[in-house]
Amino acid sequence: MSHDPNCLFCKIAAGDIPSTRVHEDDEFVAFKDIHPAAETHVLVIPRKHIATLSDCSESDAPLLGKMMILVARLAKQLGVAYTGGETGFRTVINTGPGGGQEVYHLHAHLIAGPRPWQRMG
Ligand code: AMP
Ligand code: ZN
């Protein structure tokens, strides 16, 4: 299923639920997390509905690759890329209840900023 009408992030991708977008293109949308764990906390999602990382297979490799490159690009754009010294950011993909996943549409968290960070999950 490329779009799940009951999925929160499909609705955000479609613009049916508001979000603070920091990026959008044909394949991905990135927006600010509503409960940020740090000064910078962005979620990167594919427009295609994929519930979890465990649902991905070889055919999703290009999408997953592009998603990671986009995370790195956005980190640069948001001024939190690793450029030496103490700089850098965290990328997290929670998968299933065991991984603390709450929204079942694949997403990568991009988190950065001064410590302390809020606990996630
Ligand atoms: P996860 O636990 O990895 O599934 O993360 C889901 C994330 O989605 C959490 O960090 C939530 O704060 C965030 N979230 C839930 N609803 C919204 C929303 N409407 N807009 C932005 N972020 C949201
Ligand atoms: Zn979805």
PDB file of C-alpha atoms and ligand atoms in Angstrom:
ATOM      1  CA  MET A   1       0.000   0.000   0.000  1.00  0.00           C
ATOM      2  CA  SER A   2       1.571   3.318  -0.987  1.00  0.00           C
ATOM      3  CA  HIS A   3      -0.855   5.372   1.102  1.00  0.00           C
ATOM      4  CA  ASP A   4      -2.705   4.263   4.247  1.00  0.00           C
ATOM      5  CA  PRO A   5      -5.731   6.500   4.912  1.00  0.00           C
ATOM      6  CA  ASN A   6      -5.540   5.721   8.645  1.00  0.00           C
ATOM      7  CA  CYS A   7      -1.855   6.575   8.976  1.00  0.00           C
ATOM      8  CA  LEU A   8      -0.857   9.811  10.735  1.00  0.00           C
ATOM      9  CA  PHE A   9       2.333  10.317   8.722  1.00  0.00           C
ATOM     10  CA  CYS A  10       0.578   9.568   5.399  1.00  0.00           C
ATOM     11  CA  LYS A  11      -1.836  12.363   6.363  1.00  0.00           C
ATOM     12  CA  ILE A  12       1.078  14.673   7.212  1.00  0.00           C
ATOM     13  CA  ALA A  13       2.778  13.801   3.892  1.00  0.00           C
ATOM     14  CA  ALA A  14      -0.462  14.591   2.050  1.00  0.00           C
ATOM     15  CA  GLY A  15      -0.837  17.893   3.937  1.00  0.00           C
ATOM     16  CA  ASP A  16      -4.126  16.768   5.525  1.00  0.00           C
ATOM     17  CA  ILE A  17      -2.608  17.233   8.997  1.00  0.00           C
ATOM     18  CA  PRO A  18      -0.448  20.308   9.568  1.00  0.00           C
ATOM     19  CA  SER A  19       3.266  20.066  10.278  1.00  0.00           C
ATOM     20  CA  THR A  20       6.253  22.383  10.251  1.00  0.00           C
ATOM     21  CA  ARG A  21       8.020  21.196   7.124  1.00  0.00           C
ATOM     22  CA  VAL A  22      11.709  21.678   6.645  1.00  0.00           C
ATOM     23  CA  HIS A  23      11.874  19.768   3.348  1.00  0.00           C
ATOM     24  CA  GLU A  24       9.674  18.132   0.726  1.00  0.00           C
ATOM     25  CA  ASP A  25      10.284  16.500  -2.612  1.00  0.00           C
ATOM     26  CA  ASP A  26       8.663  13.819  -4.784  1.00  0.00           C
ATOM     27  CA  GLU A  27       9.704  10.993  -2.469  1.00  0.00           C
ATOM     28  CA  PHE A  28      10.229  12.434   1.019  1.00  0.00           C
ATOM     29  CA  VAL A  29       8.890  14.918   3.539  1.00  0.00           C
ATOM     30  CA  ALA A  30      10.759  16.188   6.603  1.00  0.00           C
ATOM     31  CA  PHE A  31       9.074  18.032   9.447  1.00  0.00           C
ATOM     32  CA  LYS A  32       9.692  19.068  13.044  1.00  0.00           C
ATOM     33  CA  ASP A  33       8.834  16.528  15.733  1.00  0.00           C
ATOM     34  CA  ILE A  34       5.852  17.757  17.759  1.00  0.00           C
ATOM     35  CA  HIS A  35       7.559  16.699  21.040  1.00  0.00           C
ATOM     36  CA  PRO A  36      11.202  17.580  20.370  1.00  0.00           C
ATOM     37  CA  ALA A  37      13.806  15.679  22.377  1.00  0.00           C
ATOM     38  CA  ALA A  38      16.421  18.336  21.587  1.00  0.00           C
ATOM     39  CA  GLU A  39      16.804  21.774  20.015  1.00  0.00           C
ATOM     40  CA  THR A  40      16.842  20.164  16.562  1.00  0.00           C
ATOM     41  CA  HIS A  41      14.461  17.218  16.151  1.00  0.00           C
ATOM     42  CA  VAL A  42      13.224  16.475  12.664  1.00  0.00           C
ATOM     43  CA  LEU A  43      11.458  13.420  11.251  1.00  0.00           C
ATOM     44  CA  VAL A  44      12.247  12.294   7.708  1.00  0.00           C
ATOM     45  CA  ILE A  45       9.599  10.102   6.081  1.00  0.00           C
ATOM     46  CA  PRO A  46       9.098   8.553   2.658  1.00  0.00           C
ATOM     47  CA  ARG A  47       5.805   9.539   1.029  1.00  0.00           C
ATOM     48  CA  LYS A  48       5.307   5.821   0.361  1.00  0.00           C
ATOM     49  CA  HIS A  49       3.664   4.058   3.296  1.00  0.00           C
ATOM     50  CA  ILE A  50       6.066   1.489   4.738  1.00  0.00           C
ATOM     51  CA  ALA A  51       5.118   0.544   8.294  1.00  0.00           C
ATOM     52  CA  THR A  52       8.525  -0.367   9.720  1.00  0.00           C
ATOM     53  CA  LEU A  53      12.150  -0.984   8.815  1.00  0.00           C
ATOM     54  CA  SER A  54      11.373  -4.681   9.256  1.00  0.00           C
ATOM     55  CA  ASP A  55       8.984  -4.412   6.295  1.00  0.00           C
ATOM     56  CA  CYS A  56      11.800  -3.287   4.007  1.00  0.00           C
ATOM     57  CA  SER A  57      13.459  -5.601   1.527  1.00  0.00           C
ATOM     58  CA  GLU A  58      16.133  -5.413  -1.146  1.00  0.00           C
ATOM     59  CA  SER A  59      13.797  -3.449  -3.428  1.00  0.00           C
ATOM     60  CA  ASP A  60      13.645  -0.652  -0.828  1.00  0.00           C
ATOM     61  CA  ALA A  61      17.431  -0.193  -0.840  1.00  0.00           C
ATOM     62  CA  PRO A  62      17.376   2.870  -3.154  1.00  0.00           C
ATOM     63  CA  LEU A  63      14.683   4.532  -1.015  1.00  0.00           C
ATOM     64  CA  LEU A  64      16.537   3.820   2.239  1.00  0.00           C
ATOM     65  CA  GLY A  65      19.793   5.045   0.739  1.00  0.00           C
ATOM     66  CA  LYS A  66      18.214   8.278  -0.435  1.00  0.00           C
ATOM     67  CA  MET A  67      16.575   8.716   2.960  1.00  0.00           C
ATOM     68  CA  MET A  68      19.929   8.534   4.761  1.00  0.00           C
ATOM     69  CA  ILE A  69      21.555  10.927   2.299  1.00  0.00           C
ATOM     70  CA  LEU A  70      18.634  13.306   2.862  1.00  0.00           C
ATOM     71  CA  VAL A  71      19.170  13.106   6.646  1.00  0.00           C
ATOM     72  CA  ALA A  72      22.800  14.117   6.123  1.00  0.00           C
ATOM     73  CA  ARG A  73      21.806  16.912   3.744  1.00  0.00           C
ATOM     74  CA  LEU A  74      19.197  18.265   6.171  1.00  0.00           C
ATOM     75  CA  ALA A  75      21.684  18.098   9.041  1.00  0.00           C
ATOM     76  CA  LYS A  76      23.943  20.353   6.975  1.00  0.00           C
ATOM     77  CA  GLN A  77      21.046  22.658   6.073  1.00  0.00           C
ATOM     78  CA  LEU A  78      19.989  22.891   9.732  1.00  0.00           C
ATOM     79  CA  GLY A  79      23.550  23.652  10.820  1.00  0.00           C
ATOM     80  CA  VAL A  80      24.121  20.468  12.817  1.00  0.00           C
ATOM     81  CA  ALA A  81      26.294  18.380  10.471  1.00  0.00           C
ATOM     82  CA  TYR A  82      29.526  16.852  11.724  1.00  0.00           C
ATOM     83  CA  THR A  83      32.209  19.309  10.762  1.00  0.00           C
ATOM     84  CA  GLY A  84      34.818  18.324  13.348  1.00  0.00           C
ATOM     85  CA  GLY A  85      35.258  19.079  17.017  1.00  0.00           C
ATOM     86  CA  GLU A  86      32.159  18.490  19.151  1.00  0.00           C
ATOM     87  CA  THR A  87      29.639  18.870  16.301  1.00  0.00           C
ATOM     88  CA  GLY A  88      27.276  16.211  14.955  1.00  0.00           C
ATOM     89  CA  PHE A  89      23.825  14.691  15.213  1.00  0.00           C
ATOM     90  CA  ARG A  90      22.008  11.439  15.993  1.00  0.00           C
ATOM     91  CA  THR A  91      19.907   9.402  13.543  1.00  0.00           C
ATOM     92  CA  VAL A  92      17.387   6.933  15.027  1.00  0.00           C
ATOM     93  CA  ILE A  93      14.889   4.532  13.447  1.00  0.00           C
ATOM     94  CA  ASN A  94      12.694   2.885  16.090  1.00  0.00           C
ATOM     95  CA  THR A  95      11.261  -0.423  14.892  1.00  0.00           C
ATOM     96  CA  GLY A  96       8.278  -2.159  16.485  1.00  0.00           C
ATOM     97  CA  PRO A  97       7.182  -2.029  20.126  1.00  0.00           C
ATOM     98  CA  GLY A  98      10.529  -3.530  21.147  1.00  0.00           C
ATOM     99  CA  GLY A  99      12.261  -0.560  19.533  1.00  0.00           C
ATOM    100  CA  GLY A 100       9.864   2.013  20.968  1.00  0.00           C
ATOM    101  CA  GLN A 101       8.094   2.765  17.661  1.00  0.00           C
ATOM    102  CA  GLU A 102       4.875   4.740  18.171  1.00  0.00           C
ATOM    103  CA  VAL A 103       3.944   5.734  14.624  1.00  0.00           C
ATOM    104  CA  TYR A 104       3.843   2.866  12.133  1.00  0.00           C
ATOM    105  CA  HIS A 105       5.104   4.723   9.073  1.00  0.00           C
ATOM    106  CA  LEU A 106       8.871   4.449   8.558  1.00  0.00           C
ATOM    107  CA  HIS A 107      10.709   7.533   9.780  1.00  0.00           C
ATOM    108  CA  ALA A 108      14.211   8.587  10.720  1.00  0.00           C
ATOM    109  CA  HIS A 109      14.705  10.926  13.674  1.00  0.00           C
ATOM    110  CA  LEU A 110      17.397  13.583  13.186  1.00  0.00           C
ATOM    111  CA  ILE A 111      18.338  14.893  16.614  1.00  0.00           C
ATOM    112  CA  ALA A 112      20.947  17.444  17.611  1.00  0.00           C
ATOM    113  CA  GLY A 113      21.708  20.287  19.953  1.00  0.00           C
ATOM    114  CA  PRO A 114      23.088  21.030  23.365  1.00  0.00           C
ATOM    115  CA  ARG A 115      22.667  18.363  26.087  1.00  0.00           C
ATOM    116  CA  PRO A 116      20.667  17.358  27.985  1.00  0.00           C
ATOM    117  CA  TRP A 117      18.216  15.787  25.548  1.00  0.00           C
ATOM    118  CA  GLN A 118      14.772  14.523  26.518  1.00  0.00           C
ATOM    119  CA  ARG A 119      14.411  10.788  26.830  1.00  0.00           C
ATOM    120  CA  MET A 120      12.798   9.146  23.753  1.00  0.00           C
ATOM    121  CA  GLY A 121      10.463   6.165  24.198  1.00  0.00           C
TER     122      GLY A 121
HETATM  123  P1  AMP B   1       8.560   6.803  17.061  1.00  0.00           P
HETATM  124  O1  AMP B   1       8.472   6.517  18.535  1.00  0.00           O
HETATM  125  O2  AMP B   1       9.919   6.528  16.504  1.00  0.00           O
HETATM  126  O3  AMP B   1       7.452   6.113  16.297  1.00  0.00           O
HETATM  127  O4  AMP B   1       8.403   8.358  16.912  1.00  0.00           O
HETATM  128  C1  AMP B   1       7.219   8.998  16.595  1.00  0.00           C
HETATM  129  C2  AMP B   1       7.495  10.463  16.740  1.00  0.00           C
HETATM  130  O5  AMP B   1       6.458  11.163  16.101  1.00  0.00           O
HETATM  131  C3  AMP B   1       7.537  10.945  18.195  1.00  0.00           C
HETATM  132  O6  AMP B   1       8.812  11.545  18.451  1.00  0.00           O
HETATM  133  C4  AMP B   1       6.399  11.973  18.262  1.00  0.00           C
HETATM  134  O7  AMP B   1       6.712  13.081  19.070  1.00  0.00           O
HETATM  135  C5  AMP B   1       6.237  12.357  16.801  1.00  0.00           C
HETATM  136  N1  AMP B   1       4.902  12.822  16.425  1.00  0.00           N
HETATM  137  C6  AMP B   1       3.699  12.262  16.740  1.00  0.00           C
HETATM  138  N2  AMP B   1       2.703  12.972  16.183  1.00  0.00           N
HETATM  139  C7  AMP B   1       3.276  13.999  15.503  1.00  0.00           C
HETATM  140  C8  AMP B   1       2.776  15.087  14.724  1.00  0.00           C
HETATM  141  N3  AMP B   1       1.456  15.265  14.516  1.00  0.00           N
HETATM  142  N4  AMP B   1       3.656  15.960  14.182  1.00  0.00           N
HETATM  143  C9  AMP B   1       4.984  15.805  14.388  1.00  0.00           C
HETATM  144  N5  AMP B   1       5.525  14.803  15.096  1.00  0.00           N
HETATM  145  C10 AMP B   1       4.687  13.909  15.659  1.00  0.00           C
HETATM  146 ZN    ZN B   2       1.745   5.985   6.337  1.00  0.00          ZN
END
